[in-house]
Tab-separated table of C-alpha atoms and ligand atoms in Angstrom:
chain	number	residue	atom	x	y	z
A	1	MET	CA	190.284	118.057	37.092
A	2	SER	CA	187.685	115.544	39.524
A	3	VAL	CA	187.922	112.249	37.386
A	4	LEU	CA	185.104	109.942	38.321
A	5	VAL	CA	186.486	106.299	38.448
A	6	LEU	CA	184.189	103.793	37.576
A	7	ASN	CA	184.894	100.005	38.121
A	8	ALA	CA	181.725	98.176	36.509
A	9	GLY	CA	181.807	94.166	37.592
A	10	SER	CA	179.659	91.506	37.312
A	11	SER	CA	177.698	92.293	40.159
A	12	SER	CA	178.699	95.325	41.622
A	13	LEU	CA	179.904	99.068	40.484
A	14	LYS	CA	182.127	100.560	42.615
A	15	PHE	CA	182.787	104.598	42.288
A	16	GLN	CA	184.991	107.194	43.427
A	17	VAL	CA	185.531	111.031	42.731
A	18	ILE	CA	189.417	111.692	42.864
A	19	ASP	CA	190.770	115.421	42.668
A	20	THR	CA	193.896	114.518	40.601
A	21	ASP	CA	195.739	117.660	41.401
A	22	THR	CA	195.543	116.963	45.137
A	23	GLU	CA	195.139	113.148	44.577
A	24	ALA	CA	192.273	113.619	47.132
A	25	SER	CA	189.188	111.385	47.281
A	26	LEU	CA	186.415	113.537	47.195
A	27	HIS	CA	183.355	110.930	47.289
A	28	SER	CA	183.235	107.238	46.643
A	29	GLY	CA	180.704	104.325	47.044
A	30	VAL	CA	179.551	100.712	45.802
A	31	PHE	CA	176.060	99.153	44.577
A	32	GLU	CA	176.189	95.557	45.039
A	33	GLU	CA	174.415	92.447	44.000
A	34	LEU	CA	173.371	94.152	40.516
A	35	GLY	CA	171.110	92.015	38.306
A	36	VAL	CA	171.536	88.998	40.187
A	37	SER	CA	167.696	88.794	40.555
A	38	PRO	CA	164.962	90.507	38.424
A	39	ASP	CA	163.792	92.755	40.922
A	40	SER	CA	167.428	94.063	41.733
A	41	MET	CA	169.198	96.976	40.304
A	42	SER	CA	170.690	97.481	36.784
A	43	ILE	CA	173.871	99.084	35.702
A	44	ASP	CA	171.739	101.918	34.341
A	45	ALA	CA	170.073	102.470	37.647
A	46	ALA	CA	173.386	102.101	39.829
A	47	ILE	CA	175.065	104.571	37.471
A	48	THR	CA	172.386	106.881	38.086
A	49	ALA	CA	172.026	106.491	41.827
A	50	ALA	CA	175.990	106.869	41.969
A	51	LEU	CA	175.473	110.446	40.063
A	52	GLU	CA	172.664	111.431	42.412
A	53	SER	CA	174.918	110.719	45.405
A	54	LEU	CA	177.736	113.456	44.398
A	55	PRO	CA	177.918	115.727	46.677
A	56	ALA	CA	175.906	119.185	45.468
A	57	GLY	CA	178.645	121.410	43.683
A	58	LEU	CA	180.835	118.338	42.677
A	59	ASN	CA	181.423	118.603	39.277
A	60	VAL	CA	183.007	115.709	37.472
A	61	THR	CA	185.315	116.955	34.309
A	62	ALA	CA	185.959	113.489	33.112
A	63	VAL	CA	184.882	109.850	33.616
A	64	GLY	CA	187.792	107.102	34.051
A	65	HIS	CA	186.570	103.513	33.487
A	66	ARG	CA	188.474	100.358	34.572
A	67	VAL	CA	188.439	97.782	31.750
A	68	VAL	CA	189.611	94.249	32.456
A	69	HIS	CA	190.988	93.091	28.572
A	70	GLY	CA	192.243	95.272	26.364
A	71	GLY	CA	193.712	92.391	23.956
A	72	GLU	CA	196.901	93.229	21.773
A	73	GLN	CA	195.298	96.629	20.518
A	74	PHE	CA	194.762	98.437	23.561
A	75	VAL	CA	197.848	99.306	25.368
A	76	ASP	CA	197.168	102.576	26.322
A	77	PRO	CA	194.454	104.530	28.490
A	78	THR	CA	192.235	105.180	25.502
A	79	MET	CA	189.410	107.711	24.660
A	80	LEU	CA	186.137	106.233	24.175
A	81	GLN	CA	183.886	106.700	21.289
A	82	GLU	CA	181.940	104.635	19.065
A	83	ASP	CA	184.417	103.185	17.130
A	84	VAL	CA	186.519	101.829	20.239
A	85	LEU	CA	183.004	100.649	21.912
A	86	THR	CA	182.621	98.501	18.651
A	87	GLN	CA	186.287	97.233	19.034
A	88	LEU	CA	186.065	96.496	22.384
A	89	ASP	CA	182.842	94.253	21.728
A	90	GLY	CA	184.743	92.510	19.652
A	91	LEU	CA	186.892	91.472	22.492
A	92	PHE	CA	184.061	89.734	24.521
A	93	PHE	CA	185.225	86.418	23.656
A	94	LEU	CA	188.679	87.053	25.850
A	95	ALA	CA	187.402	88.134	29.061
A	96	PRO	CA	183.376	87.102	28.948
A	97	LEU	CA	183.517	87.270	32.479
A	98	HIS	CA	184.369	91.228	33.017
A	99	ASN	CA	184.652	92.601	29.719
A	100	PRO	CA	180.744	92.625	28.849
A	101	ALA	CA	179.724	94.393	32.416
A	102	ASN	CA	182.666	96.719	32.217
A	103	LEU	CA	181.053	97.908	28.899
A	104	ALA	CA	177.550	98.264	30.138
A	105	GLY	CA	178.746	100.475	32.826
A	106	ILE	CA	180.840	102.645	29.946
A	107	ARG	CA	177.511	103.068	27.679
A	108	ALA	CA	175.333	103.690	30.950
A	109	ALA	CA	177.677	106.421	32.166
A	110	MET	CA	178.627	107.716	28.512
A	111	HIS	CA	174.565	107.755	28.118
A	112	ALA	CA	174.343	109.723	31.547
A	113	LEU	CA	177.164	111.946	31.046
A	114	PRO	CA	177.360	112.739	27.251
A	115	GLU	CA	179.201	116.110	27.458
A	116	ILE	CA	182.472	115.098	29.163
A	117	PRO	CA	185.577	112.919	28.465
A	118	HIS	CA	185.489	108.906	28.948
A	119	VAL	CA	188.621	107.007	29.120
A	120	ALA	CA	189.216	103.532	29.499
A	121	VAL	CA	191.950	102.495	31.232
A	122	PHE	CA	192.902	98.531	30.801
A	123	ASP	CA	194.014	96.006	33.397
A	124	THR	CA	196.298	94.304	30.598
A	125	ALA	CA	197.959	97.406	29.207
A	126	PHE	CA	201.127	97.314	32.052
A	127	HIS	CA	201.885	93.805	30.666
A	128	HIS	CA	202.404	94.878	27.123
A	129	THR	CA	206.033	95.176	27.339
A	130	LEU	CA	206.597	91.549	28.227
A	131	PRO	CA	209.336	90.319	25.928
A	132	PRO	CA	208.079	87.795	23.244
A	133	ALA	CA	209.858	84.708	25.582
A	134	ALA	CA	207.097	85.691	28.458
A	135	SER	CA	204.353	86.630	26.364
A	136	THR	CA	204.408	83.814	23.788
A	137	LEU	CA	202.922	80.516	24.864
A	138	ALA	CA	204.820	77.278	23.255
A	139	LEU	CA	201.653	76.526	21.076
A	140	PRO	CA	200.780	75.423	17.096
A	141	GLU	CA	201.173	78.860	14.838
A	142	GLU	CA	197.741	78.680	14.372
A	143	LEU	CA	196.560	78.899	17.907
A	144	ARG	CA	198.821	81.796	18.663
A	145	ARG	CA	198.368	84.216	15.387
A	146	GLN	CA	194.930	83.505	14.448
A	147	ARG	CA	193.294	83.014	17.941
A	148	GLY	CA	195.352	85.782	19.999
A	149	ILE	CA	196.384	83.100	22.657
A	150	ARG	CA	198.985	84.493	24.171
A	151	LYS	CA	199.933	85.662	28.130
A	152	TYR	CA	197.973	88.673	28.810
A	153	GLY	CA	198.533	89.241	32.307
A	154	PHE	CA	196.327	91.289	34.476
A	155	HIS	CA	196.059	93.611	37.732
A	156	GLY	CA	198.307	95.863	35.507
A	157	THR	CA	196.799	99.298	37.374
A	158	SER	CA	197.823	98.051	40.587
A	159	HIS	CA	200.964	96.034	39.574
A	160	ARG	CA	201.992	99.550	37.658
A	161	TYR	CA	200.926	101.907	40.858
A	162	VAL	CA	202.739	99.909	43.515
A	163	SER	CA	205.965	99.453	41.577
A	164	GLY	CA	206.059	103.225	41.363
A	165	VAL	CA	205.530	103.710	44.862
A	166	ALA	CA	208.363	101.183	45.475
A	167	SER	CA	210.903	103.039	42.765
A	168	ASP	CA	210.190	106.414	44.592
A	169	LEU	CA	211.037	104.568	47.596
A	170	LEU	CA	214.501	102.809	46.605
A	171	GLY	CA	215.661	106.296	45.128
A	172	GLY	CA	218.539	106.287	42.519
A	173	ASP	CA	217.978	105.808	39.009
A	174	PRO	CA	214.676	104.001	38.570
A	175	HIS	CA	215.623	102.624	35.354
A	176	THR	CA	217.805	99.903	36.947
A	177	HIS	CA	215.257	98.952	39.646
A	178	ARG	CA	214.365	94.875	39.641
A	179	VAL	CA	211.232	94.754	41.729
A	180	ILE	CA	208.936	91.969	42.213
A	181	THR	CA	205.217	92.997	42.888
A	182	LEU	CA	202.602	90.642	44.745
A	183	HIS	CA	199.013	91.632	44.173
A	184	LEU	CA	197.691	89.111	46.999
A	185	GLY	CA	193.625	89.129	47.353
A	186	ASN	CA	191.054	87.015	46.089
A	187	GLY	CA	192.170	87.278	42.768
A	188	SER	CA	196.289	87.437	43.060
A	189	SER	CA	199.261	87.475	40.557
A	190	ALA	CA	203.318	88.457	40.801
A	191	THR	CA	204.826	90.229	38.198
A	192	ALA	CA	208.644	91.023	37.711
A	193	ILE	CA	209.544	94.614	36.883
A	194	ARG	CA	212.707	96.049	35.485
A	195	GLY	CA	213.041	100.037	35.491
A	196	GLY	CA	209.190	100.597	35.638
A	197	GLN	CA	208.208	97.686	32.675
A	198	SER	CA	206.425	94.509	33.657
A	199	MET	CA	208.703	91.743	32.166
A	200	ASP	CA	206.593	88.614	33.514
A	201	THR	CA	203.320	88.287	35.450
A	202	SER	CA	201.856	85.059	36.612
A	203	MET	CA	198.372	85.553	35.186
A	204	SER	CA	198.372	84.473	31.519
A	205	PHE	CA	195.569	84.247	28.539
A	206	THR	CA	193.345	84.139	31.376
A	207	PRO	CA	193.299	85.284	35.386
A	208	THR	CA	193.174	81.488	35.732
A	209	ALA	CA	196.754	80.920	35.852
A	210	GLY	CA	200.043	81.525	38.163
A	211	LEU	CA	199.121	81.713	42.225
A	212	VAL	CA	196.773	79.873	44.157
A	213	MET	CA	194.056	82.276	44.543
A	214	GLY	CA	190.842	82.271	46.666
A	215	THR	CA	188.689	80.342	44.026
A	216	ARG	CA	191.117	79.387	41.200
A	217	PRO	CA	193.985	76.986	41.373
A	218	GLY	CA	196.717	79.228	39.551
A	219	ASP	CA	199.004	76.884	37.352
A	220	VAL	CA	197.799	73.380	36.813
A	221	ASP	CA	198.753	70.802	34.456
A	222	PRO	CA	196.574	71.907	31.059
A	223	ALA	CA	196.254	68.210	30.196
A	224	VAL	CA	194.047	68.107	33.560
A	225	VAL	CA	190.928	69.700	31.473
A	226	THR	CA	191.298	67.408	28.677
A	227	PHE	CA	191.109	64.339	31.211
A	228	LEU	CA	188.200	65.888	32.883
A	229	LEU	CA	186.492	65.994	29.368
A	230	GLU	CA	187.489	62.834	27.991
A	231	HIS	CA	187.411	60.780	31.044
A	232	GLY	CA	185.791	62.555	34.004
A	233	GLY	CA	181.918	63.310	32.356
A	234	TYR	CA	182.631	67.184	32.967
A	235	SER	CA	181.367	69.562	29.864
A	236	ALA	CA	183.279	72.940	29.134
A	237	ALA	CA	181.111	75.086	31.093
A	238	GLU	CA	181.732	72.440	34.439
A	239	ILE	CA	185.350	72.805	33.823
A	240	HIS	CA	185.030	76.575	33.658
A	241	ALA	CA	182.943	76.704	37.013
A	242	VAL	CA	185.587	74.329	38.940
A	243	LEU	CA	188.533	76.416	37.364
A	244	ASN	CA	187.054	79.629	38.290
A	245	SER	CA	184.876	79.222	41.415
A	246	ASP	CA	185.417	75.983	43.468
A	247	SER	CA	189.435	76.059	43.043
A	248	GLY	CA	192.149	77.407	44.977
A	249	LEU	CA	191.751	78.034	48.665
A	250	LYS	CA	187.990	77.141	48.754
A	251	GLY	CA	188.960	73.982	47.086
A	252	LEU	CA	191.408	73.308	49.510
A	253	THR	CA	189.494	74.291	52.727
A	254	GLY	CA	186.316	75.275	51.632
A	255	SER	CA	186.401	78.613	52.576
A	256	SER	CA	187.859	81.697	50.117
A	257	ASP	CA	188.521	83.984	52.751
A	258	PHE	CA	191.890	84.151	54.205
A	259	ARG	CA	191.334	85.338	57.422
A	260	GLU	CA	189.098	82.467	58.200
A	261	ILE	CA	191.669	80.174	57.064
A	262	THR	CA	194.182	81.751	58.967
A	263	ARG	CA	192.481	81.348	62.210
A	264	ARG	CA	191.564	77.512	61.500
A	265	ALA	CA	195.642	76.902	60.764
A	266	ARG	CA	195.808	78.606	64.028
A	267	SER	CA	193.845	76.212	65.616
A	268	GLY	CA	195.608	73.149	63.895
A	269	ASP	CA	192.723	72.664	61.470
A	270	GLU	CA	195.291	70.419	58.824
A	271	ASP	CA	193.186	71.344	55.843
A	272	ALA	CA	193.810	75.066	56.634
A	273	VAL	CA	197.506	74.402	57.296
A	274	LEU	CA	197.962	72.433	54.514
A	275	ALA	CA	196.443	75.075	52.137
A	276	MET	CA	198.287	78.002	53.772
A	277	ASP	CA	201.374	75.902	52.627
A	278	ILE	CA	200.344	75.532	49.392
A	279	TRP	CA	199.150	79.087	48.813
A	280	SER	CA	202.898	80.479	49.932
A	281	TRP	CA	204.831	77.369	48.439
A	282	ARG	CA	203.975	78.856	45.017
A	283	ILE	CA	204.331	82.445	45.822
A	284	ARG	CA	208.185	81.626	46.785
A	285	HIS	CA	208.462	79.784	43.639
A	286	TYR	CA	207.545	82.808	41.843
A	287	ILE	CA	209.531	85.109	43.820
A	288	GLY	CA	212.682	82.944	42.958
A	289	ALA	CA	211.852	82.300	39.679
A	290	TYR	CA	211.070	86.283	38.926
A	291	ALA	CA	214.334	87.116	40.742
A	292	ALA	CA	216.444	84.897	38.373
A	293	LEU	CA	214.754	86.669	35.290
A	294	LEU	CA	215.397	89.954	36.560
A	295	GLY	CA	219.181	88.725	37.323
A	296	GLY	CA	218.719	89.781	41.044
A	297	LEU	CA	216.360	92.059	42.962
A	298	ASP	CA	215.901	95.275	44.587
A	299	ALA	CA	212.702	95.286	46.161
A	300	LEU	CA	209.422	92.978	46.777
A	301	VAL	CA	206.283	94.465	47.045
A	302	PHE	CA	203.161	93.486	49.030
A	303	THR	CA	199.906	94.374	47.844
A	304	GLY	CA	196.163	93.460	47.827
A	305	GLY	CA	193.901	92.504	50.772
A	306	ILE	CA	195.827	89.948	51.623
A	307	GLY	CA	199.018	91.347	50.752
A	308	GLU	CA	198.319	94.614	52.892
A	309	ASN	CA	196.541	93.084	55.745
A	310	SER	CA	197.840	89.619	56.498
A	311	ALA	CA	201.305	89.520	58.339
A	312	GLU	CA	201.486	85.666	58.550
A	313	GLY	CA	200.463	85.668	54.873
A	314	ARG	CA	203.735	87.505	54.268
A	315	ALA	CA	205.992	85.648	56.617
A	316	LEU	CA	204.775	82.644	54.776
A	317	SER	CA	205.543	84.093	51.254
A	318	VAL	CA	209.310	85.094	52.147
A	319	LEU	CA	210.172	81.669	54.584
A	320	GLY	CA	213.664	80.643	53.688
A	321	LEU	CA	214.669	83.413	51.110
A	322	GLU	CA	217.346	84.788	53.383
A	323	PHE	CA	219.918	82.983	51.071
A	324	MET	CA	218.691	85.693	47.921
A	325	GLY	CA	218.535	88.449	50.521
A	326	VAL	CA	214.800	88.659	51.384
A	327	SER	CA	213.689	88.561	54.922
A	328	ILE	CA	211.414	90.824	56.949
A	329	ASP	CA	211.551	91.747	60.350
A	330	SER	CA	208.793	90.260	62.393
A	331	TYR	CA	208.349	93.518	64.507
A	332	LEU	CA	208.135	95.533	61.651
A	333	ASN	CA	205.593	92.728	59.869
A	334	SER	CA	203.265	92.404	62.412
A	335	ARG	CA	202.638	95.762	63.821
A	336	PRO	CA	199.163	97.078	62.796
A	337	ASN	CA	199.860	99.754	60.196
A	338	SER	CA	197.449	100.554	57.199
A	339	LYS	CA	200.146	102.807	55.146
A	340	THR	CA	202.800	102.104	53.020
A	341	ARG	CA	206.058	100.811	54.777
A	342	THR	CA	209.377	98.941	54.644
A	343	ILE	CA	208.992	95.856	56.729
A	344	SER	CA	212.759	94.480	56.064
A	345	PRO	CA	215.591	94.934	58.508
A	346	SER	CA	217.613	98.174	57.750
A	347	SER	CA	220.702	96.228	56.677
A	348	SER	CA	218.710	93.658	54.109
A	349	PRO	CA	220.086	94.184	50.821
A	350	VAL	CA	216.099	93.562	49.079
A	351	SER	CA	213.932	95.983	50.787
A	352	VAL	CA	210.086	94.513	50.981
A	353	PHE	CA	207.756	96.865	51.054
A	354	VAL	CA	203.862	96.800	51.783
A	355	ILE	CA	202.314	99.397	49.591
A	356	PRO	CA	198.465	99.454	49.722
A	357	THR	CA	197.015	99.477	46.365
A	358	GLN	CA	195.310	102.419	44.951
A	359	GLU	CA	193.885	101.211	41.458
A	360	GLU	CA	190.954	104.203	41.414
A	361	LEU	CA	194.091	106.737	41.724
A	362	GLU	CA	196.284	105.201	38.846
A	363	ILE	CA	192.950	105.449	36.558
A	364	ALA	CA	192.201	108.911	37.547
A	365	ARG	CA	195.919	109.859	36.883
A	366	GLN	CA	195.967	108.298	33.698
A	367	THR	CA	192.650	109.964	32.613
A	368	ALA	CA	193.630	113.064	33.556
A	369	ALA	CA	196.747	112.718	31.498
A	370	LEU	CA	195.364	111.664	28.325
A	371	VAL	CA	192.311	114.255	28.937
A	372	SER	CA	194.737	117.116	29.147
A	373	SER	CA	197.100	116.124	26.555
A	374	PRO	CA	194.709	113.583	24.090
A	375	ARG	CA	197.043	111.654	21.628
B	401	LIG	P1	189.600	91.355	45.309
B	401	LIG	O1	190.479	90.407	44.788
B	401	LIG	O2	188.508	90.918	45.561
B	401	LIG	O3	189.789	92.821	45.684
B	401	LIG	P2	190.967	91.732	48.249
B	401	LIG	O4	192.121	92.480	47.838
B	401	LIG	O5	189.745	92.826	48.984
B	401	LIG	O6	190.202	91.000	46.870
B	401	LIG	O7	191.422	90.410	49.096
B	401	LIG	C1	190.473	89.584	49.747
B	401	LIG	C2	191.163	88.776	50.695
B	401	LIG	O8	191.743	89.544	51.617
B	401	LIG	C3	190.348	87.810	51.580
B	401	LIG	O9	190.733	86.297	51.403
B	401	LIG	C4	190.318	88.271	52.818
B	401	LIG	O10	190.103	87.372	53.658
B	401	LIG	C5	191.817	88.767	52.971
B	401	LIG	N1	191.838	90.065	54.208
B	401	LIG	C6	191.578	90.948	54.141
B	401	LIG	N2	191.950	91.413	55.393
B	401	LIG	C7	192.340	90.729	55.987
B	401	LIG	C8	193.194	90.506	57.214
B	401	LIG	N3	193.448	91.422	57.970
B	401	LIG	N4	193.708	89.435	57.288
B	401	LIG	C9	194.027	88.295	56.778
B	401	LIG	N5	193.544	88.364	55.274
B	401	LIG	C10	192.726	89.549	55.001
């Protein structure tokens, strides 16, 4: 099956065609700066251009769409029909930055390719196995039950994919595997996985929680928000902008680019050194917490732009964790390599893997599985 995977973001469209029998990528591309000014490309025009860019003779048999938020109802890949689109419209309030863009892409693609099945694959879905102790926020009943305020978790497609690869590498009975996956990119999250099931994850009701990210702070005392509203002269929109666009590494250094921050830290820039300390301190905090929740650890996985590429970022993330069996071999860690690899010493009780994430492949697999045997 040739599956066209579409990831329609707020200002970009990424697309890739994957042969799900061989898992080869047959074609891919990206359109950026969509809808940012009156004369920039619309999502409909980008979908048309993406389809026109397909090599002659490449027939797409299904489309897999990345959708950020599935709420409580969508915990599996879902065949897209009008009633599902209406339900997804109802979830906009949960992911106002992402879901509307995802939906616009879905509608445009269904219009352009009406004859073939379209499937939604949700970023939240992998985390539907969180136990109530992890997913329930300690808030009054009204907020929990009527407003849907709970931990959902994100990056699920990536955490699912890399934990599957890690399980294959560990060998033995996958039901017993205890794995922590670290997806470290502009957005970052950590997930605790037992037997292939997500048990806890660091993003929560929104992708703002958890690790320190490019422009988001991760965990902060929630009372900072009310303080800013009451005493800081901030509006809700301004607080939203602070928490999503101006915090994290950018708030600490002026730049959200980990490569640049690493360069500055090497040359002694104190803000950059402190930012990397704060960033990795939070990661170690989550590794320790999740190993405790899992009752031990078999593998630690690095993925995402920083996790896959930054030897310094990985080394800082495991600093001082030898006591719990986590260590990396500095030669294996720093050797340039873009493939899946083990970077822990061979004698190490915990395997540390670098696994390039393949969210598009995971979406294509799930799309093909649903199309071949619809539920
Ligand atoms: P997104 O969450 O937008 O998909 P990515 O996963 O592409 O982001 O990660 C982007 C981050 O990865 C940036 O901070 C970038 O500086 C960092 N990064 C990419 N390549 C390297 C590298 N070779 N060394 C260090 N950091 C890198």
